[in-house]
Coordinates of C-alpha atoms in Angstrom, one line a residue:
X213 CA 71.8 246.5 -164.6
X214 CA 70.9 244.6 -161.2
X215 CA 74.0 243.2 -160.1
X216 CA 72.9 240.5 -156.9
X217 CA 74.8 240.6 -154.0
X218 CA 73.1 237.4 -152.2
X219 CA 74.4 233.6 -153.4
X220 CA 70.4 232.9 -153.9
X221 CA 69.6 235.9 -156.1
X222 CA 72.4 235.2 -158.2
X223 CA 71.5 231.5 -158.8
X224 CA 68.1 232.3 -159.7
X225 CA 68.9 234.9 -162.1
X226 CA 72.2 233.0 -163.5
X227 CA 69.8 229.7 -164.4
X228 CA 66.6 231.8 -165.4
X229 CA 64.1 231.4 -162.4
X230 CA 63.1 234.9 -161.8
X231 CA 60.3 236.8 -163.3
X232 CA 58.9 239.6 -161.1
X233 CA 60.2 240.1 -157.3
X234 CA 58.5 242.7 -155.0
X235 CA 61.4 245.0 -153.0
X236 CA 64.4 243.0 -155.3
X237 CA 67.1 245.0 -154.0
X238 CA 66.1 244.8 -150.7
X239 CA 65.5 241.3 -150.5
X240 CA 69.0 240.6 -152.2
X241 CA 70.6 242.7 -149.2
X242 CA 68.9 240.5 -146.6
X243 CA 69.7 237.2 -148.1
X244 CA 73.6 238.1 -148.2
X245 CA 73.4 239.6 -144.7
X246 CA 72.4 235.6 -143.6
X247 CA 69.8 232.9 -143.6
X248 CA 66.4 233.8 -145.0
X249 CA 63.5 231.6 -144.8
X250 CA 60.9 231.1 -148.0
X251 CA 58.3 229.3 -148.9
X252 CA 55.8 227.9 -151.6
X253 CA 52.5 226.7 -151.2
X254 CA 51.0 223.3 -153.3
X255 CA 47.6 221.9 -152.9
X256 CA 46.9 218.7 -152.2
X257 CA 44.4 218.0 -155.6
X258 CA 46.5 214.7 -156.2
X259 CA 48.9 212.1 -154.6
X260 CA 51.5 213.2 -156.9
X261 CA 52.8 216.3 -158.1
X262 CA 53.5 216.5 -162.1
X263 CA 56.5 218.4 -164.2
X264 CA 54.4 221.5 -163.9
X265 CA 55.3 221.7 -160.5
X266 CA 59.1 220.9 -160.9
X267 CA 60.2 224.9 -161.1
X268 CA 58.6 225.5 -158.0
X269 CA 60.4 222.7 -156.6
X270 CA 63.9 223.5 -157.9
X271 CA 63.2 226.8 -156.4
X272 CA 63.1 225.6 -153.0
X273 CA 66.1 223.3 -153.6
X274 CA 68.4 226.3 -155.3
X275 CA 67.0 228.1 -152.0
X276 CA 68.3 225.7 -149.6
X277 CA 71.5 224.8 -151.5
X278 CA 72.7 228.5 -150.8
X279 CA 72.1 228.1 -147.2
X280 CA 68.8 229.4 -146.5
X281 CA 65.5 227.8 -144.7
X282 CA 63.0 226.3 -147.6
X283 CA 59.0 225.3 -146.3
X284 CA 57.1 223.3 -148.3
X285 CA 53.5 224.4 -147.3
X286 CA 50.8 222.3 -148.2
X287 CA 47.4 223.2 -148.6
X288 CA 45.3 220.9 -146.7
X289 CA 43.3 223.9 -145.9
X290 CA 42.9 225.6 -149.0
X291 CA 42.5 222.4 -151.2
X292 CA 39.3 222.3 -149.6
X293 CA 38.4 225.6 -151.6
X294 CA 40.5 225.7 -154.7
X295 CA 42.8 228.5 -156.4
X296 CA 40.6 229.6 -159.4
X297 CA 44.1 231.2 -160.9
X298 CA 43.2 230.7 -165.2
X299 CA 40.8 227.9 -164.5
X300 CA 38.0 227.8 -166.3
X301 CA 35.7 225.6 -163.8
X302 CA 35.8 225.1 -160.1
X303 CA 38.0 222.4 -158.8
X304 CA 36.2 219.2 -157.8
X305 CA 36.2 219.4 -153.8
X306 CA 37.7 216.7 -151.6
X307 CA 37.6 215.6 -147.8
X308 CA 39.7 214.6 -145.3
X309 CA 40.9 211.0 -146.4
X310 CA 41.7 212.4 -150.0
X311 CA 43.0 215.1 -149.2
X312 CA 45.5 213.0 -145.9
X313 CA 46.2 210.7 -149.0
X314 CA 47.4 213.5 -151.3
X315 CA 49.6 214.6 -148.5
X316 CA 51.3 211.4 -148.1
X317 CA 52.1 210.8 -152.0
X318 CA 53.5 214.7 -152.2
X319 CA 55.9 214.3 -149.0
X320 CA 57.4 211.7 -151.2
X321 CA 58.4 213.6 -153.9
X322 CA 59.9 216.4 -151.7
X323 CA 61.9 214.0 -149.9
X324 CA 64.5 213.1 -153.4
X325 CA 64.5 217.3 -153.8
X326 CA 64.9 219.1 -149.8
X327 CA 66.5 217.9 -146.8
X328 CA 64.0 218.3 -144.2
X329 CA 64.8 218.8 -140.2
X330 CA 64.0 220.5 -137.0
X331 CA 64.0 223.7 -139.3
X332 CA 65.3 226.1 -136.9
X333 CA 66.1 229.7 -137.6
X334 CA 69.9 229.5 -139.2
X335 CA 69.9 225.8 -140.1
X336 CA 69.8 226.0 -143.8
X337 CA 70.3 222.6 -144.4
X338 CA 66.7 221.9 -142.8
X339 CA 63.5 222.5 -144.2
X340 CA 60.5 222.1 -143.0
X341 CA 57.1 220.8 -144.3
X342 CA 53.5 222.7 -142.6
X343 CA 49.6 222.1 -143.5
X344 CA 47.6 225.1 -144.0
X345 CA 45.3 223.2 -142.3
X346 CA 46.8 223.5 -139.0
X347 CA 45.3 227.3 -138.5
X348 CA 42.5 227.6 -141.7
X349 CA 40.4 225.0 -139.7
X350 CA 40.9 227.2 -136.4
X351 CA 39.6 230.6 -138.0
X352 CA 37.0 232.0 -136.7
X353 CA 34.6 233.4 -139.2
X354 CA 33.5 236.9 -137.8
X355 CA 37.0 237.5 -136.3
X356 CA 38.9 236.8 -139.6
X357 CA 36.6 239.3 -141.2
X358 CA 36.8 241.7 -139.0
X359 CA 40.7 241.3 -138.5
X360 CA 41.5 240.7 -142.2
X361 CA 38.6 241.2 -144.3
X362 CA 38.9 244.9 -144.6
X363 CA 41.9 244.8 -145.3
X364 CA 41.2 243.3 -149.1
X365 CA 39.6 245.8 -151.3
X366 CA 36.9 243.8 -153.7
X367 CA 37.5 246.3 -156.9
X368 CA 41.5 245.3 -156.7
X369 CA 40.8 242.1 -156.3
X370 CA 38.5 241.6 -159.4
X371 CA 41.2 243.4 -161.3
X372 CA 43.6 240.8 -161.1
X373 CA 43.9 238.8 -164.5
X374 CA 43.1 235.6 -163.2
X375 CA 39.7 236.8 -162.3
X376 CA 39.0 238.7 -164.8
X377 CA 40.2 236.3 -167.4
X378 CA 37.5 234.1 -165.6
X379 CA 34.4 236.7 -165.8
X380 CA 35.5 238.0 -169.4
X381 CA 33.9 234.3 -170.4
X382 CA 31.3 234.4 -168.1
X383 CA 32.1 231.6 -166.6
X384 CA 31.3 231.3 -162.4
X385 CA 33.5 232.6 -160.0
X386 CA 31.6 231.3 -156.5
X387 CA 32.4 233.4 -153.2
X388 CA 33.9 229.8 -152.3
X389 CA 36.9 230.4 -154.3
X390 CA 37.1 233.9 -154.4
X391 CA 38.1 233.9 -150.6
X392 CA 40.9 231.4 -151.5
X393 CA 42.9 234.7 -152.1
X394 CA 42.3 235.9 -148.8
X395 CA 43.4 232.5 -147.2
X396 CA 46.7 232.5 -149.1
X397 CA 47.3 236.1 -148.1
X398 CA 46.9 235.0 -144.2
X399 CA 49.5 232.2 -145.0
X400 CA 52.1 234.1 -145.6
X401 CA 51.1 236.1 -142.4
X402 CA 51.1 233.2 -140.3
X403 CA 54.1 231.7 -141.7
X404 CA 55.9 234.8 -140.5
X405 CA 54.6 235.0 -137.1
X406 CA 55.4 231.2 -136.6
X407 CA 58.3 230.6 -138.5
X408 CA 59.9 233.8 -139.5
X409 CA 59.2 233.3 -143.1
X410 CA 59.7 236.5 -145.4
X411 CA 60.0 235.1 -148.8
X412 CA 57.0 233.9 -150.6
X413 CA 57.3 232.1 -154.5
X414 CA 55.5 231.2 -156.9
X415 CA 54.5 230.6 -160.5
X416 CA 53.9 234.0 -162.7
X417 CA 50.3 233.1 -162.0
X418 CA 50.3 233.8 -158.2
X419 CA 51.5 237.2 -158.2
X420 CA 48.1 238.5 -157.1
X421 CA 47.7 236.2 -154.8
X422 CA 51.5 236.6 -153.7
X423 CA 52.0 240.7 -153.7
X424 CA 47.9 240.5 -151.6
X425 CA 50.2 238.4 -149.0
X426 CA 53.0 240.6 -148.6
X427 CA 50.6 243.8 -148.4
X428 CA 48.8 241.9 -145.8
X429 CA 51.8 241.4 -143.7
X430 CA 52.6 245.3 -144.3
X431 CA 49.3 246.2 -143.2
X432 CA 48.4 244.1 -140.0
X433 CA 52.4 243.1 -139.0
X434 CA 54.3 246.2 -140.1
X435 CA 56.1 243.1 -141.6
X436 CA 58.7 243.6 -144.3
X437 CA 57.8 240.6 -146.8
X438 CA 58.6 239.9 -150.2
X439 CA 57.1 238.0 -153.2
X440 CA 59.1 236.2 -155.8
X441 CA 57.5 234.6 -159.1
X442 CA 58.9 232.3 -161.9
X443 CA 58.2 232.5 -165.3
X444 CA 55.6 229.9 -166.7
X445 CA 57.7 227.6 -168.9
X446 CA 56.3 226.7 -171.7
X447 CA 58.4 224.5 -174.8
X448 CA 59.5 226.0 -177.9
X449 CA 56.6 225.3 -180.0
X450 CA 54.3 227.5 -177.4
X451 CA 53.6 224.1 -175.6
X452 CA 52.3 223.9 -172.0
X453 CA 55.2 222.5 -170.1
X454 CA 54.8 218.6 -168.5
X455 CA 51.8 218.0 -171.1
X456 CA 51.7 214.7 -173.3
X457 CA 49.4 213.0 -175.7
X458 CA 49.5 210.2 -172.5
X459 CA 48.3 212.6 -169.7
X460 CA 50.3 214.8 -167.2
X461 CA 54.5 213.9 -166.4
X462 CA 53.6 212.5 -162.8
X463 CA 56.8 212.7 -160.0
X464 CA 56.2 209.9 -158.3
X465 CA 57.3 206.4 -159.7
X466 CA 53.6 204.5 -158.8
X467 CA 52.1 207.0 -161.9
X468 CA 54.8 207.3 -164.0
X469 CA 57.8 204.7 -164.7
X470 CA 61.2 206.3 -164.4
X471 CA 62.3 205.3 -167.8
X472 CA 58.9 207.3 -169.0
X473 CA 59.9 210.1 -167.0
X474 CA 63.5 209.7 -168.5
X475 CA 62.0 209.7 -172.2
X476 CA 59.9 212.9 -171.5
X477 CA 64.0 214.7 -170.9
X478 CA 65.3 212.5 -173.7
X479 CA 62.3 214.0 -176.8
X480 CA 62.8 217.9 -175.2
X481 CA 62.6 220.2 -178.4
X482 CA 66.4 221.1 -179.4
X483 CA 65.7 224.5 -178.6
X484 CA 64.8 223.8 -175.0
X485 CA 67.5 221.7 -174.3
X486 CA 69.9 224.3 -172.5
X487 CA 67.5 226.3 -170.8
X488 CA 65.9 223.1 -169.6
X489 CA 69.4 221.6 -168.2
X490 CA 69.6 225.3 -166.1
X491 CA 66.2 225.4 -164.2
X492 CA 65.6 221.0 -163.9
X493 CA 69.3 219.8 -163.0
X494 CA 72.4 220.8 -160.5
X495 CA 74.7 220.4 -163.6
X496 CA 77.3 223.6 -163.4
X497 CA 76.5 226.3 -165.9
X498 CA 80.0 226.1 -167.3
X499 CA 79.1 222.3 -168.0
X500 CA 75.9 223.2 -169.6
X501 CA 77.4 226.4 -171.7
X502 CA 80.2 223.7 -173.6
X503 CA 76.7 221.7 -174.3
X504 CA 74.9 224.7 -175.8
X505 CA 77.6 224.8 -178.3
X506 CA 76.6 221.3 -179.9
X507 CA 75.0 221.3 -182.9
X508 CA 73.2 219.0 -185.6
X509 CA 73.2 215.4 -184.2
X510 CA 75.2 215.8 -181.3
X511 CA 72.5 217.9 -179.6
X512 CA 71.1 214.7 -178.7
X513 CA 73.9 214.0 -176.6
X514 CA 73.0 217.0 -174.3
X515 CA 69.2 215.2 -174.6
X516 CA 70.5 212.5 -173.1
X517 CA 72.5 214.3 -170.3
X518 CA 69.3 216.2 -170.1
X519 CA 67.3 213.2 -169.1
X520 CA 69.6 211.1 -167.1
X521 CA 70.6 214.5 -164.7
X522 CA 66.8 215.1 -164.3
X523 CA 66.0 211.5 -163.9
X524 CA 68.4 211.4 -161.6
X525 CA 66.9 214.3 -159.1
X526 CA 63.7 212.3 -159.0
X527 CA 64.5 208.7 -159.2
X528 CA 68.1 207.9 -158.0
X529 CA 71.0 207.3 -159.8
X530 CA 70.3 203.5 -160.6
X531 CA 66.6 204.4 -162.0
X532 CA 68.3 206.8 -164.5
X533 CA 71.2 204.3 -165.3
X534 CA 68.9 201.5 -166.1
X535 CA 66.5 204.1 -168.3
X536 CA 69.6 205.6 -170.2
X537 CA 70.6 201.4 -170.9
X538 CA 67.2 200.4 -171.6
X539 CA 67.1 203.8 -174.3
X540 CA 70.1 202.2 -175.8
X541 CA 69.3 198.9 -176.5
X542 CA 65.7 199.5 -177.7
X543 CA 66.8 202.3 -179.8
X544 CA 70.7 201.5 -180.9
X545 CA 70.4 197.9 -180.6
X546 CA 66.6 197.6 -181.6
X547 CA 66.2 195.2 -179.1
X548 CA 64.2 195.3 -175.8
X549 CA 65.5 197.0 -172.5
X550 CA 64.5 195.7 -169.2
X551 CA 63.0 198.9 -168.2
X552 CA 60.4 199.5 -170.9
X553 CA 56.4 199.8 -169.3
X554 CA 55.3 195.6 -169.1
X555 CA 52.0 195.4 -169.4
X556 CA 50.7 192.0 -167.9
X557 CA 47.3 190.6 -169.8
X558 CA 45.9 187.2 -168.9
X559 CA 46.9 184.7 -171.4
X560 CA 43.1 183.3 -172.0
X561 CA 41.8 186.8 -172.6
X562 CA 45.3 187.7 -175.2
X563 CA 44.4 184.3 -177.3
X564 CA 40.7 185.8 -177.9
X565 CA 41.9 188.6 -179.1
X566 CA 42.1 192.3 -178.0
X567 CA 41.4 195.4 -180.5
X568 CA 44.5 197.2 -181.3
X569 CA 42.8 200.8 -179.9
X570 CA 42.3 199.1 -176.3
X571 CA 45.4 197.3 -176.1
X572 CA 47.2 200.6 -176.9
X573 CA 45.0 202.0 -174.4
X574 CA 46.0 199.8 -171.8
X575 CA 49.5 200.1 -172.3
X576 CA 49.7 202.8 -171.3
X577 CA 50.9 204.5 -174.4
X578 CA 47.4 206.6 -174.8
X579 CA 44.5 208.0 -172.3
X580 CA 41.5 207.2 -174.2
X581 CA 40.5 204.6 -176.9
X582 CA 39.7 208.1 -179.0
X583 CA 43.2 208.7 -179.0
X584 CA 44.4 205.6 -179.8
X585 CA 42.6 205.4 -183.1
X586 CA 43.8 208.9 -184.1
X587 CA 47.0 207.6 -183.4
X588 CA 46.3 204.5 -185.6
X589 CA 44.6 206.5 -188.5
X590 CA 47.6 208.7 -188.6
X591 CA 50.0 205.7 -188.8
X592 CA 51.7 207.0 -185.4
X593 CA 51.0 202.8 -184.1
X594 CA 53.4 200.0 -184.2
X595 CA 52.7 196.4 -183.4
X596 CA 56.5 194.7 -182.9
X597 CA 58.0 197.5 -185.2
X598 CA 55.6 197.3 -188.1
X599 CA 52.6 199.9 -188.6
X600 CA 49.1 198.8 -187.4
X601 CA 46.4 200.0 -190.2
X602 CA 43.4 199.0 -188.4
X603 CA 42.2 200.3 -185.2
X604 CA 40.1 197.7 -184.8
X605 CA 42.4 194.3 -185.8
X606 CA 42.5 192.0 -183.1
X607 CA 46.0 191.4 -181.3
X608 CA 46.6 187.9 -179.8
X609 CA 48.9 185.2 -178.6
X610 CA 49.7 185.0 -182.3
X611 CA 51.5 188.1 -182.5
X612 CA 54.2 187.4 -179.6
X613 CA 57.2 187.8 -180.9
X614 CA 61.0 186.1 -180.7
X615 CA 61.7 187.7 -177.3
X616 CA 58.0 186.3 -176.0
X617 CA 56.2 189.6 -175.8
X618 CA 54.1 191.5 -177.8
X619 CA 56.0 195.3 -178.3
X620 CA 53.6 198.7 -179.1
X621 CA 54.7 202.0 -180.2
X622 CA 53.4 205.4 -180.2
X623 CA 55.9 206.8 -183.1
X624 CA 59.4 206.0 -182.7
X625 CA 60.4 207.0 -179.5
X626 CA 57.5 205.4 -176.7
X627 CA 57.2 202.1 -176.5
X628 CA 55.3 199.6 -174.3
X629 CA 55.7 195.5 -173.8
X630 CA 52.6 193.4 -173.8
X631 CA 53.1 190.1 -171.7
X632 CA 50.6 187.2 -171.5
X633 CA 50.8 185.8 -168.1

């Protein structure tokens, strides 16, 4: 059995982050000989990233926290193509302003996980952030084929699952996208000619992607590279991880309140709960092996460590405090917390009346006035604690309650407050 040498290796392993690694031994060797430096790449397709992303993240944080160089690479280049990795249409393209605007919302969310700096070879403590952009934009087209190009054999590249799961349904593949896997490739070769980098990661569904890199580097570089992938997390019941009946888990506070973020952690499946604790929080894995020893009830005690540990990476200390207090006086005390999602309506358009499938829309609790008469049908709604049995009965100023708010549900455990203003 493998037995790391390296501080990083043995985190990842320890706290269940590794899946496939290209050279593992020999990667292990250089990180305990000193200071590596690593990267992962994330498009720019939204000014936020979501929970999806949050193992790729942790990965760069457990890479700095044992003293090696972390870059965050973002893909203002190749968001302009599209990774067509198990996607089952193109990616709607964007230009320059989206795509600037993306960048600014992601730096956000890296800044509460990485401690960026100057980045220098042997400062572990800095990482650095770099846009694709920078040297894509530069390429020039007959050069890069001729330099690169041959270097990517067509049949091995259609062989690769993601594209083959794609042409199995006959669904398009445009050359647009195909040549994304080329431009990720070149990444990691000029991230290692600028920056020394020798470590790409990745979700399980880069490896293609991630092993054409470090054959590229091989082949034009004589560079030794390696490629490191995580498992893709999924929850107990088979679930896609960071998906809700309400839309995606969004990172940054301006699309997703912190005590929302703090109630995804808080409703984890019981059988998640410890290997959740490992990859999404710094708690010691001595802490979190006395926690996988509750049982019955008090496994929601480990929930709540769960969600005020992760809610603490992403929103500060306070934000996860004032979710955990809100939790327990809308839950414990049935009352209303201060940090449950306030919906402001117009007091004028509240007195006329507002169907019960739109206000739950609008609160936030649903995406679509679809789902929030599925919800409503299935008896999942509650107006101020009491089950709404009509999706289309009309909510007003008559249904403000004692505290001087109107209070929806979705089940027991979401909650939103309605305030006429």
């Amino acid at each position: 059995m493998f037995q790391p040498k390296s501080d990083f290796l043995r985190l990842i392993i320890d706290r269940g982050y590794l899946h496939q690694c290209t050279g593992l031994e020999e990667l292990d060797a250089l990180a305990a000989k000193g200071p590596i430096t690593g990267y992962i790449g994330f498009d720019a397709t939204a000014d936020s990233l979501h929970v999806g992303s949050m193992v790729q993240i942790m990965l760069l944080r457990r890479l700095q926290q044992t003293g090696h160089r972390a870059i965050a690479l973002m893909g203002g280049g190749t968001t302009k193509i599209g990774d067509p990795s198990f996607r089952d249409q193109s990616r709607p393209l964007l230009d320059d302003a989206a795509i600037n605007l993306n960048l600014q919302g992601i730096r956000k969310v890296f800044d509460k996980f990485i401690t960026f700096g100057n980045g220098q070879p042997g400062s572990g403590a800095d990482a650095i952030m770099v846009n694709n952009a920078d040297w894509l934009e530069k390429l020039n087209y007959i050069e890069f084929l001729r330099d690169f190009g041959r270097h990517f054999s067509v049949n091995r590249m259609l062989s690769f699952e993601s594209v083959k799961l794609r042409l199995e349904r006959e669904q398009p593949l445009t050359f647009l996208e195909f040549n994304y896997m080329i431009l990720q490739a070149y990444d990691f070769v000029e991230l290692a000619r600028r920056h020394k980098c020798t470590l790409q990661m990745g979700g399980s569904d880069q490896w293609g992607n991630i092993v054409n890199g470090v054959e590229l580097g091989r082949r034009v570089d004589d560079a030794s590279l390696f490629g490191l992938t995580s498992p893709l997390i999924t929850t107990a019941s088979g679930a896609k991880m960071g998906k809700t009946a309400a839309g995606a888990v969004w990172l940054n506070e301006e699309k997703l309140s912190s005590y929302d973020y703090w109630q995804f952690w808080r409703n984890t499946e019981d059988d998640d709960v410890v290997r959740f604790l490992k990859l999404f929080t710094d708690l010691p894995l001595d802490e979190i092996a006395r926690l996988e020893k509750l049982e019955g009830a008090e496994i929601n005690d480990a929930k709540i460590i769960l969600a005020n540990e992760a809610t603490r990476l992403c929103h500060g200390a306070d934000a996860a405090s004032a979710a955990a207090e809100t939790a327990r006086r809308t839950f414990v005390e049935g009352g209303l917390g201060d940090e449950l999602p306030t919906v402001e309506i117009p007091q004028a358009e509240l007195a006329a009346g507002i169907a019960a499938y739109e206000l739950l829309r609008r609160s936030g609790l649903v995406a679509t006035n679809g789902e929030a008469r599925r919800l409503i049908k299935g008896g999942g709604a509650r107006l101020n604690d009491a089950a709404i049995d009509d999706d289309n009965r009309k909510i007003g100023t008559a249904d403000i309650n004692a505290n001087g708010v109107i209070k929806l549900s979705f089940g027991k455990k979401r909650h939103a407050v309605i305030k006429a203003v």
